[in-house]
Every structure is written in structure tokens, then in C-alpha cells.
Amino acid sequence: MEALLISEEVVSAQRVRVSGREALCMTLRRLAYPNRLCELELFFRRHSSVISSVVSKVLAHIDYYFGHLLADLTVHKWLNLQSLELFSQVRRRAVALHDCL
């Protein structure tokens, strides 16, 4: 949470207070794979409108503070043709990178 500058508490549009950790967990779970909000209601024990609002707030926060990192992908030294070819080979073979942290 600290690295993403997420506050200790996130307040949804419905004025429901959620801890920053739970807000990040909701966001990661929502992005992990296609799922329905009704499934997340059971997991987080929150109404789908609250989950949706919190996830939107976290994503807007991340975009505001870190969106510039994706604005120009040519400035990243690790993102070059050789790396992209390696990434695509790994994906095609479904093999994990050995030096990936």
C-alpha cells in the first residue's frame, strides 16, 4: 500500500469506509480474472456498488499518481524489442521466467 500511496482508509461514493488494504485487495481481485461483482460480494461481504466504487477510486488514484509511467513506453529501458520477444516466448510456452522476482 505504501508504494502505491494508498491511504489508510478509502471512502466509497456510498460513504462506506474501507481500509486501504481491503480497497487494494478488492482492486487486485477485480483485475485478477473476469468475475462478477456478485461473486465479490460474497468474498468481501460488501455490496457490489461499494466494491465497484472502491475499485474505481483505487484505479483513479493509481492512474493519477502513476499514469505518467505508462504515458510514454519508450522511456523504459527494460521495455525493448528483445525483452518483448522474450516475454512472448514465455507466454507461448507457458514457462515461468527464472530470474523474475
PDB file of C-alpha atoms in Angstrom:
ATOM      1  CA  MET A   1       0.000   0.000   0.000  1.00  0.00           C
ATOM      2  CA  GLU A   2       2.794   2.354   0.856  1.00  0.00           C
ATOM      3  CA  ALA A   3       4.411   2.012  -2.563  1.00  0.00           C
ATOM      4  CA  LEU A   4       1.128   2.913  -4.260  1.00  0.00           C
ATOM      5  CA  LEU A   5       0.458   5.798  -1.853  1.00  0.00           C
ATOM      6  CA  ILE A   6      -2.933   4.362  -0.921  1.00  0.00           C
ATOM      7  CA  SER A   7      -4.333   5.965   2.217  1.00  0.00           C
ATOM      8  CA  GLU A   8      -5.226   4.026   5.351  1.00  0.00           C
ATOM      9  CA  GLU A   9      -8.906   4.461   4.546  1.00  0.00           C
ATOM     10  CA  VAL A  10     -10.891   4.741   1.321  1.00  0.00           C
ATOM     11  CA  VAL A  11     -14.423   6.147   1.380  1.00  0.00           C
ATOM     12  CA  SER A  12     -16.801   4.870  -1.282  1.00  0.00           C
ATOM     13  CA  ALA A  13     -19.355   7.002  -3.114  1.00  0.00           C
ATOM     14  CA  GLN A  14     -21.900   5.497  -0.721  1.00  0.00           C
ATOM     15  CA  ARG A  15     -19.854   6.871   2.211  1.00  0.00           C
ATOM     16  CA  VAL A  16     -18.787   3.401   3.323  1.00  0.00           C
ATOM     17  CA  ARG A  17     -15.343   3.399   4.898  1.00  0.00           C
ATOM     18  CA  VAL A  18     -12.984   0.631   3.783  1.00  0.00           C
ATOM     19  CA  SER A  19      -9.404   0.113   4.904  1.00  0.00           C
ATOM     20  CA  GLY A  20      -6.740   0.868   2.323  1.00  0.00           C
ATOM     21  CA  ARG A  21      -5.613  -2.748   2.453  1.00  0.00           C
ATOM     22  CA  GLU A  22      -9.120  -4.042   1.749  1.00  0.00           C
ATOM     23  CA  ALA A  23      -9.519  -1.493  -1.064  1.00  0.00           C
ATOM     24  CA  LEU A  24      -6.296  -2.726  -2.672  1.00  0.00           C
ATOM     25  CA  CYS A  25      -7.397  -6.355  -2.238  1.00  0.00           C
ATOM     26  CA  MET A  26     -10.747  -5.574  -3.884  1.00  0.00           C
ATOM     27  CA  THR A  27      -8.954  -3.946  -6.796  1.00  0.00           C
ATOM     28  CA  LEU A  28      -6.476  -6.772  -7.290  1.00  0.00           C
ATOM     29  CA  ARG A  29      -9.212  -9.387  -7.051  1.00  0.00           C
ATOM     30  CA  ARG A  30     -11.363  -7.481  -9.536  1.00  0.00           C
ATOM     31  CA  LEU A  31      -8.462  -7.306 -12.004  1.00  0.00           C
ATOM     32  CA  ALA A  32      -7.168 -10.853 -11.438  1.00  0.00           C
ATOM     33  CA  TYR A  33      -9.575 -12.545 -13.807  1.00  0.00           C
ATOM     34  CA  PRO A  34     -13.026 -11.927 -15.209  1.00  0.00           C
ATOM     35  CA  ASN A  35     -15.513 -12.182 -12.407  1.00  0.00           C
ATOM     36  CA  ARG A  36     -18.854 -10.753 -11.478  1.00  0.00           C
ATOM     37  CA  LEU A  37     -19.380  -8.233  -8.733  1.00  0.00           C
ATOM     38  CA  CYS A  38     -21.985 -10.510  -7.164  1.00  0.00           C
ATOM     39  CA  GLU A  39     -19.240 -13.108  -6.617  1.00  0.00           C
ATOM     40  CA  LEU A  40     -17.081 -10.496  -4.926  1.00  0.00           C
ATOM     41  CA  GLU A  41     -19.993  -9.547  -2.673  1.00  0.00           C
ATOM     42  CA  LEU A  42     -19.752 -12.969  -1.065  1.00  0.00           C
ATOM     43  CA  PHE A  43     -15.980 -12.814  -0.811  1.00  0.00           C
ATOM     44  CA  PHE A  44     -15.700  -9.307   0.691  1.00  0.00           C
ATOM     45  CA  ARG A  45     -19.134  -9.201   2.368  1.00  0.00           C
ATOM     46  CA  ARG A  46     -19.808  -5.790   0.836  1.00  0.00           C
ATOM     47  CA  HIS A  47     -22.494  -4.632  -1.589  1.00  0.00           C
ATOM     48  CA  SER A  48     -21.470  -4.691  -5.247  1.00  0.00           C
ATOM     49  CA  SER A  49     -21.992  -0.928  -5.558  1.00  0.00           C
ATOM     50  CA  VAL A  50     -19.491  -0.346  -2.734  1.00  0.00           C
ATOM     51  CA  ILE A  51     -16.953  -2.716  -4.302  1.00  0.00           C
ATOM     52  CA  SER A  52     -17.367  -1.051  -7.690  1.00  0.00           C
ATOM     53  CA  SER A  53     -16.970   2.420  -6.198  1.00  0.00           C
ATOM     54  CA  VAL A  54     -13.907   1.477  -4.151  1.00  0.00           C
ATOM     55  CA  VAL A  55     -12.206  -0.246  -7.098  1.00  0.00           C
ATOM     56  CA  SER A  56     -12.889   2.785  -9.304  1.00  0.00           C
ATOM     57  CA  LYS A  57     -11.414   5.099  -6.673  1.00  0.00           C
ATOM     58  CA  VAL A  58      -8.274   2.984  -6.290  1.00  0.00           C
ATOM     59  CA  LEU A  59      -7.752   2.748 -10.055  1.00  0.00           C
ATOM     60  CA  ALA A  60      -8.276   6.509 -10.448  1.00  0.00           C
ATOM     61  CA  HIS A  61      -5.779   7.091  -7.631  1.00  0.00           C
ATOM     62  CA  ILE A  62      -3.174   4.823  -9.250  1.00  0.00           C
ATOM     63  CA  ASP A  63      -3.730   6.469 -12.633  1.00  0.00           C
ATOM     64  CA  TYR A  64      -3.387   9.951 -11.124  1.00  0.00           C
ATOM     65  CA  TYR A  65      -0.112   9.223  -9.334  1.00  0.00           C
ATOM     66  CA  PHE A  66       1.470   6.673 -11.664  1.00  0.00           C
ATOM     67  CA  GLY A  67      -0.254   7.050 -15.040  1.00  0.00           C
ATOM     68  CA  HIS A  68       2.675   9.069 -16.351  1.00  0.00           C
ATOM     69  CA  LEU A  69       4.762   5.878 -16.230  1.00  0.00           C
ATOM     70  CA  LEU A  70       2.588   4.440 -18.997  1.00  0.00           C
ATOM     71  CA  ALA A  71       2.166   7.646 -20.993  1.00  0.00           C
ATOM     72  CA  ASP A  72       5.379   7.091 -22.954  1.00  0.00           C
ATOM     73  CA  LEU A  73       6.514   3.486 -23.037  1.00  0.00           C
ATOM     74  CA  THR A  74       9.650   4.385 -24.992  1.00  0.00           C
ATOM     75  CA  VAL A  75      11.366   5.767 -21.873  1.00  0.00           C
ATOM     76  CA  HIS A  76      11.576   2.391 -20.122  1.00  0.00           C
ATOM     77  CA  LYS A  77      14.926   0.712 -20.749  1.00  0.00           C
ATOM     78  CA  TRP A  78      13.592  -2.762 -19.934  1.00  0.00           C
ATOM     79  CA  LEU A  79      10.802  -2.419 -22.497  1.00  0.00           C
ATOM     80  CA  ASN A  80      12.627  -3.081 -25.739  1.00  0.00           C
ATOM     81  CA  LEU A  81      12.153  -5.413 -28.689  1.00  0.00           C
ATOM     82  CA  GLN A  82      14.426  -8.100 -27.217  1.00  0.00           C
ATOM     83  CA  SER A  83      12.518  -8.150 -23.912  1.00  0.00           C
ATOM     84  CA  LEU A  84       9.144  -8.207 -25.642  1.00  0.00           C
ATOM     85  CA  GLU A  85      10.246 -11.172 -27.751  1.00  0.00           C
ATOM     86  CA  LEU A  86      11.349 -12.992 -24.588  1.00  0.00           C
ATOM     87  CA  PHE A  87       8.044 -12.213 -22.867  1.00  0.00           C
ATOM     88  CA  SER A  88       6.067 -13.524 -25.842  1.00  0.00           C
ATOM     89  CA  GLN A  89       8.143 -16.732 -25.963  1.00  0.00           C
ATOM     90  CA  VAL A  90       7.484 -17.324 -22.287  1.00  0.00           C
ATOM     91  CA  ARG A  91       3.774 -16.767 -22.829  1.00  0.00           C
ATOM     92  CA  ARG A  92       3.606 -19.107 -25.834  1.00  0.00           C
ATOM     93  CA  ARG A  93       5.368 -21.891 -23.947  1.00  0.00           C
ATOM     94  CA  ALA A  94       3.613 -21.143 -20.639  1.00  0.00           C
ATOM     95  CA  VAL A  95       7.013 -21.195 -18.925  1.00  0.00           C
ATOM     96  CA  ALA A  96       7.918 -19.044 -15.933  1.00  0.00           C
ATOM     97  CA  LEU A  97      10.825 -16.615 -16.078  1.00  0.00           C
ATOM     98  CA  HIS A  98      13.671 -17.899 -13.894  1.00  0.00           C
ATOM     99  CA  ASP A  99      15.015 -14.502 -12.870  1.00  0.00           C
ATOM    100  CA  CYS A 100      11.628 -12.922 -12.226  1.00  0.00           C
ATOM    101  CA  LEU A 101      11.042 -11.573  -8.728  1.00  0.00           C
TER     102      LEU A 101
END
